[in-house]
Amino acid sequence: MWKMIAAAFAAMLATASAAAQDYPTQSITIVVPFAAGGPTDTVARLVGEAMSKDLGQQVVIENVTGAGGTIGAARVANAEPDGYTLLLYHIGMATSATLYRNLPYDTLNAFDYVGLVNEVPMVVVARKDFEPTDFASLVDYVKANKDTVTYANAGIGSGSHLCGMLFMSTIGTQLTTVPYQGTGPAMTDLLGGQVDFMCDQTTNATNQIQTGAIKAYVTTAPKRIAALPEIPAAAELGQKEFEFGVWHGLYAPKGTPAPAPAIERLTASLQLALKDPVVLERFGALGATASTAEEATPAALKAKLEAEIARWKPLIEAAGVYAD
Ligand code: ASP
């Protein structure tokens, strides 16, 4: 009798480990909840390509846009938890938990965690011919022209929305915001002069700043970043409360697949991707910092998400900004 039980148990373990070794057997989709060509998309494509080399399967990026990233997040929360649909979402995963009254998923319980990906500062940028020349004149100009100045963002819950909220609360002025499906298309309009200014991840704005196609005033980084040495950091301008980083995490639908061999494989692959020289070179050139192997773990991402929900909740509640 005991022999039979032991044999059955051994067979079960063998099947589980074969399944773990087999994974992945088909292409993996990473849902990016913002438009193609924007900063989240750029990060996902770089990391996805490096992971694909390691996993031996294609990593396909699918842009599922809208509502500050929450539509894409909902798609993944409801996807089959089989290790073949993932989500790369940023700080908006934390802020949207408070900003949205009727989020169609439970932020802390709908996902499994693969690991943190990177952290990227934001930079306040404007169309090339926007009048203000530095941060002080930007504040004065925006206050004096608050009824006509337009601020682009990627919807409530996006990094650009959060950055705009902080900027407006810093200067005590509300502005007209123009929401886009991501700052990729917002950047196109900024370049075309259809919108005045915005706050974008350096991963999307650095090249345009370097070529002089847009103006930049301040970054949200703790100190000047190597890729943009001429742009002051917030603290230098006495704007310490304007400091924050847009962190990205890689998630899977809850229960992927129990007891999660896919997650372990994905975490290992993510850690490897974040050491890939091509990824590191691009991140460095665009002002992003790759997560360390300790940060690119399920536990570190979960802890970060919990801490960030707690960090932003009181600020969002104080601002009284909500969406349905
Ligand atoms: N940069 C956007 C944001 O504001 C997201 C994106 O377009 O990737 O969060």
XYZ file of C-alpha atoms and ligand atoms in Angstrom:
333
model
C 0.000 0.000 0.000
C 2.721 2.485 1.045
C 4.731 1.494 -2.003
C 1.800 2.369 -4.272
C 1.336 5.753 -2.605
C 5.065 6.477 -2.870
C 5.068 5.478 -6.560
C 2.047 7.675 -7.295
C 3.674 10.588 -5.458
C 6.929 10.131 -7.389
C 5.003 10.076 -10.678
C 3.224 13.300 -9.701
C 6.515 15.042 -8.899
C 8.029 13.843 -12.169
C 5.100 15.293 -14.146
C 5.331 18.619 -12.307
C 9.056 18.893 -12.884
C 8.692 17.926 -16.561
C 6.074 20.670 -16.920
C 8.437 23.143 -15.241
C 11.281 22.126 -17.536
C 9.069 22.290 -20.625
C 7.920 25.830 -19.953
C 7.754 27.824 -22.155
C 6.633 25.823 -25.178
C 5.034 28.712 -27.066
C 5.363 32.479 -27.441
C 4.714 34.694 -24.427
C 2.683 37.884 -24.611
C 3.611 40.881 -22.476
C 0.703 43.299 -22.265
C 1.839 46.929 -22.183
C -1.052 49.071 -20.965
C 0.039 52.150 -22.947
C 0.518 53.004 -26.610
C 3.293 51.618 -28.782
C 6.327 53.866 -29.096
C 6.006 55.255 -25.552
C 8.272 54.705 -22.552
C 6.569 51.629 -21.048
C 6.537 50.068 -24.499
C 10.250 50.826 -24.950
C 11.136 49.159 -21.641
C 8.953 46.117 -22.404
C 10.412 45.648 -25.885
C 14.008 45.856 -24.638
C 13.447 43.470 -21.733
C 11.135 41.199 -23.758
C 13.745 40.757 -26.468
C 16.443 39.847 -23.944
C 14.097 37.415 -22.157
C 13.151 35.847 -25.447
C 16.817 34.947 -26.105
C 16.949 33.159 -22.768
C 13.519 31.519 -22.915
C 13.940 30.307 -26.493
C 10.475 31.583 -27.377
C 9.217 34.755 -28.961
C 8.065 37.460 -26.544
C 5.287 39.441 -28.193
C 4.317 42.906 -26.965
C 0.599 43.701 -27.040
C -0.464 47.289 -26.374
C -3.813 47.292 -24.549
C -4.382 50.964 -23.835
C -6.783 53.192 -21.953
C -7.764 54.468 -18.509
C -4.191 55.139 -17.360
C -3.103 51.542 -17.859
C -5.940 49.898 -15.941
C -7.603 48.411 -19.049
C -4.441 46.461 -19.899
C -4.015 45.441 -16.258
C -7.622 44.176 -16.187
C -6.972 42.155 -19.348
C -4.078 40.350 -17.645
C -5.901 39.943 -14.329
C -8.566 38.005 -16.250
C -6.198 36.084 -18.563
C -5.518 32.363 -18.303
C -2.857 31.933 -15.581
C -0.680 29.716 -17.749
C 2.558 31.695 -17.890
C 1.898 32.922 -21.430
C 0.273 36.282 -20.651
C 2.179 38.826 -18.574
C 1.810 42.497 -17.720
C 4.487 45.158 -17.625
C 3.020 48.077 -15.714
C 4.627 50.925 -13.839
C 3.926 52.979 -10.706
C 0.363 53.341 -12.020
C -0.339 49.859 -10.646
C -0.021 51.452 -7.192
C -1.624 54.860 -7.792
C -4.621 53.492 -9.711
C -5.506 51.351 -6.679
C -6.567 54.595 -4.962
C -7.412 56.778 -7.971
C -10.072 54.430 -9.385
C -13.223 53.903 -7.377
C -14.335 50.899 -9.447
C -11.172 49.162 -10.523
C -12.183 45.921 -12.305
C -9.527 43.905 -10.405
C -8.161 43.646 -6.893
C -4.666 45.144 -7.238
C -2.987 43.171 -4.457
C -4.741 39.856 -5.067
C -5.244 39.549 -8.819
C -1.598 39.064 -9.817
C 1.454 36.941 -9.261
C 4.726 38.824 -9.136
C 7.705 38.156 -11.398
C 9.955 41.032 -10.311
C 10.869 44.696 -10.477
C 12.278 45.797 -13.827
C 13.725 49.283 -13.486
C 13.252 52.808 -12.239
C 13.039 55.830 -14.521
C 12.905 59.517 -13.575
C 10.448 61.866 -15.232
C 11.252 65.149 -16.891
C 9.040 68.176 -17.444
C 9.146 68.998 -21.149
C 7.448 71.477 -23.466
C 7.006 72.149 -27.139
C 10.094 73.768 -28.604
C 8.628 77.255 -28.887
C 6.883 77.325 -25.505
C 7.794 80.682 -23.918
C 9.204 79.757 -20.488
C 12.969 79.237 -20.525
C 13.533 77.695 -17.092
C 11.564 76.162 -14.226
C 10.909 79.480 -12.433
C 9.566 81.115 -15.594
C 7.523 77.969 -16.333
C 5.786 78.287 -12.969
C 5.101 82.003 -13.496
C 3.901 81.505 -17.055
C 1.615 78.603 -16.230
C 0.065 80.472 -13.310
C -0.518 83.566 -15.448
C -1.990 81.549 -18.342
C -3.755 78.738 -16.525
C -6.891 78.965 -18.668
C -5.077 78.470 -21.955
C -2.037 76.322 -21.170
C -2.526 72.612 -21.946
C -0.882 69.692 -20.138
C -0.715 66.264 -21.819
C -0.904 63.031 -19.878
C -1.484 59.319 -20.444
C -4.733 59.179 -18.475
C -5.582 58.968 -14.778
C -3.193 56.542 -13.112
C -0.306 57.140 -15.509
C 3.067 58.493 -14.457
C 2.467 61.664 -16.433
C -0.821 62.153 -14.590
C 0.855 61.661 -11.219
C 3.692 64.011 -12.148
C 1.177 66.615 -13.356
C -0.775 66.309 -10.105
C 2.410 66.917 -8.107
C 3.366 69.861 -10.320
C -0.059 71.468 -10.044
C -0.181 70.988 -6.289
C 3.353 72.434 -5.984
C 2.343 75.591 -7.826
C -1.219 75.646 -6.444
C -2.826 75.872 -9.905
C -5.146 73.542 -11.837
C -4.593 73.227 -15.573
C -6.450 71.819 -18.546
C -5.194 68.283 -19.106
C -5.309 66.452 -22.421
C -5.385 62.646 -21.973
C -3.724 60.303 -24.485
C -3.418 56.511 -24.751
C 0.225 56.909 -23.748
C 2.972 59.503 -23.926
C 4.128 58.068 -27.272
C 1.219 59.795 -29.057
C 1.404 62.714 -26.587
C 5.025 63.263 -27.633
C 3.952 63.360 -31.293
C 1.529 66.169 -30.446
C 4.112 67.980 -28.337
C 6.541 67.856 -31.266
C 3.772 69.132 -33.531
C 2.940 71.955 -31.108
C -0.662 70.777 -30.525
C -0.153 70.644 -26.760
C 2.047 72.843 -24.551
C 3.837 70.662 -22.028
C 3.910 67.391 -20.159
C 5.967 65.277 -17.823
C 7.379 62.129 -19.368
C 9.731 59.313 -18.496
C 13.284 60.076 -19.634
C 13.106 56.833 -21.643
C 10.746 58.646 -24.019
C 12.014 62.218 -23.825
C 15.815 62.010 -23.723
C 16.462 61.769 -27.470
C 14.067 64.609 -28.243
C 15.664 66.826 -25.588
C 19.163 66.020 -26.818
C 18.287 66.987 -30.399
C 16.573 70.178 -29.253
C 13.185 69.075 -30.607
C 11.585 69.860 -27.225
C 12.474 71.927 -24.145
C 13.164 70.440 -20.704
C 12.913 72.172 -17.325
C 13.492 69.766 -14.445
C 13.760 66.054 -13.700
C 12.180 64.208 -10.786
C 15.526 62.451 -10.121
C 17.410 62.961 -6.830
C 20.390 64.353 -8.768
C 21.230 65.283 -12.363
C 21.201 62.279 -14.641
C 24.127 61.408 -16.909
C 21.974 61.319 -20.066
C 20.687 64.878 -19.451
C 23.477 66.694 -17.610
C 22.089 70.162 -18.338
C 18.678 69.593 -16.821
C 18.415 70.448 -13.102
C 17.124 67.899 -10.614
C 14.091 68.832 -8.513
C 16.033 69.263 -5.240
C 18.376 71.818 -6.834
C 15.349 74.016 -7.471
C 14.009 73.576 -3.941
C 11.361 71.129 -5.204
C 12.281 68.060 -3.122
C 8.619 66.967 -2.912
C 8.635 66.677 -6.697
C 11.164 63.821 -6.529
C 10.018 60.348 -7.503
C 10.877 57.483 -9.825
C 8.600 55.566 -12.156
C 9.273 51.924 -11.296
C 8.169 49.110 -13.562
C 7.170 45.602 -12.536
C 6.444 42.376 -14.388
C 3.267 40.559 -13.320
C 1.288 37.445 -14.253
C -2.328 36.538 -13.547
C -2.797 35.044 -10.077
C -2.112 31.296 -9.986
C 0.398 31.151 -12.864
C 0.536 28.032 -12.948
C 0.319 26.524 -9.484
C 2.780 25.765 -7.886
C 4.316 28.418 -10.092
C 7.223 26.818 -11.988
C 6.615 29.398 -14.727
C 7.090 32.290 -12.327
C 10.452 30.949 -11.167
C 11.565 30.555 -14.759
C 10.352 34.046 -15.661
C 12.054 35.645 -12.652
C 15.358 33.982 -13.562
C 14.952 35.156 -17.145
C 14.114 38.722 -16.069
C 17.211 38.812 -13.846
C 19.321 37.692 -16.787
C 17.721 40.277 -19.106
C 18.591 43.026 -16.609
C 22.270 42.089 -16.966
C 22.144 42.010 -20.784
C 24.684 44.571 -22.117
C 22.249 45.794 -24.794
C 19.523 46.428 -22.204
C 21.953 48.129 -19.814
C 23.399 50.320 -22.546
C 19.935 51.486 -23.675
C 18.711 52.009 -20.104
C 21.829 54.086 -19.337
C 21.454 56.182 -22.482
C 17.798 56.872 -21.641
C 18.282 57.610 -17.931
C 16.799 54.361 -16.551
C 18.312 52.233 -13.782
C 17.908 48.448 -14.067
C 16.649 46.625 -10.973
C 19.223 44.483 -9.187
C 18.846 40.686 -8.959
C 17.496 41.171 -5.406
C 14.904 43.657 -6.662
C 13.903 41.567 -9.680
C 12.123 39.038 -7.452
C 8.457 38.375 -6.646
C 8.934 39.334 -2.970
C 10.621 42.655 -3.785
C 7.946 43.613 -6.329
C 5.129 42.733 -3.911
C 6.799 44.759 -1.129
C 7.313 47.714 -3.501
C 3.693 47.650 -4.648
C 2.373 47.541 -1.081
C 4.705 50.351 0.021
C 3.812 52.522 -2.976
C 0.063 52.070 -2.505
C 0.550 53.243 1.095
C 2.823 56.115 0.012
C 0.504 57.632 -2.614
C -2.886 56.941 -0.988
C -2.876 59.926 1.418
C -1.575 62.282 -1.281
C -4.252 61.216 -3.750
C -6.947 61.435 -1.085
C -5.750 64.907 -0.116
C -5.881 65.977 -3.778
C -9.371 64.478 -4.042
C -8.793 63.213 -7.593
C -10.753 60.097 -8.461
C -11.971 58.273 -11.540
C -14.683 55.664 -11.985
N 4.612 57.641 -20.025
C 3.295 57.167 -19.789
C 2.890 57.579 -18.431
O 2.634 58.712 -18.304
C 3.082 55.764 -20.067
C 3.421 55.366 -21.462
O 2.981 55.966 -22.431
O 4.157 54.393 -21.600
O 2.792 56.827 -17.513
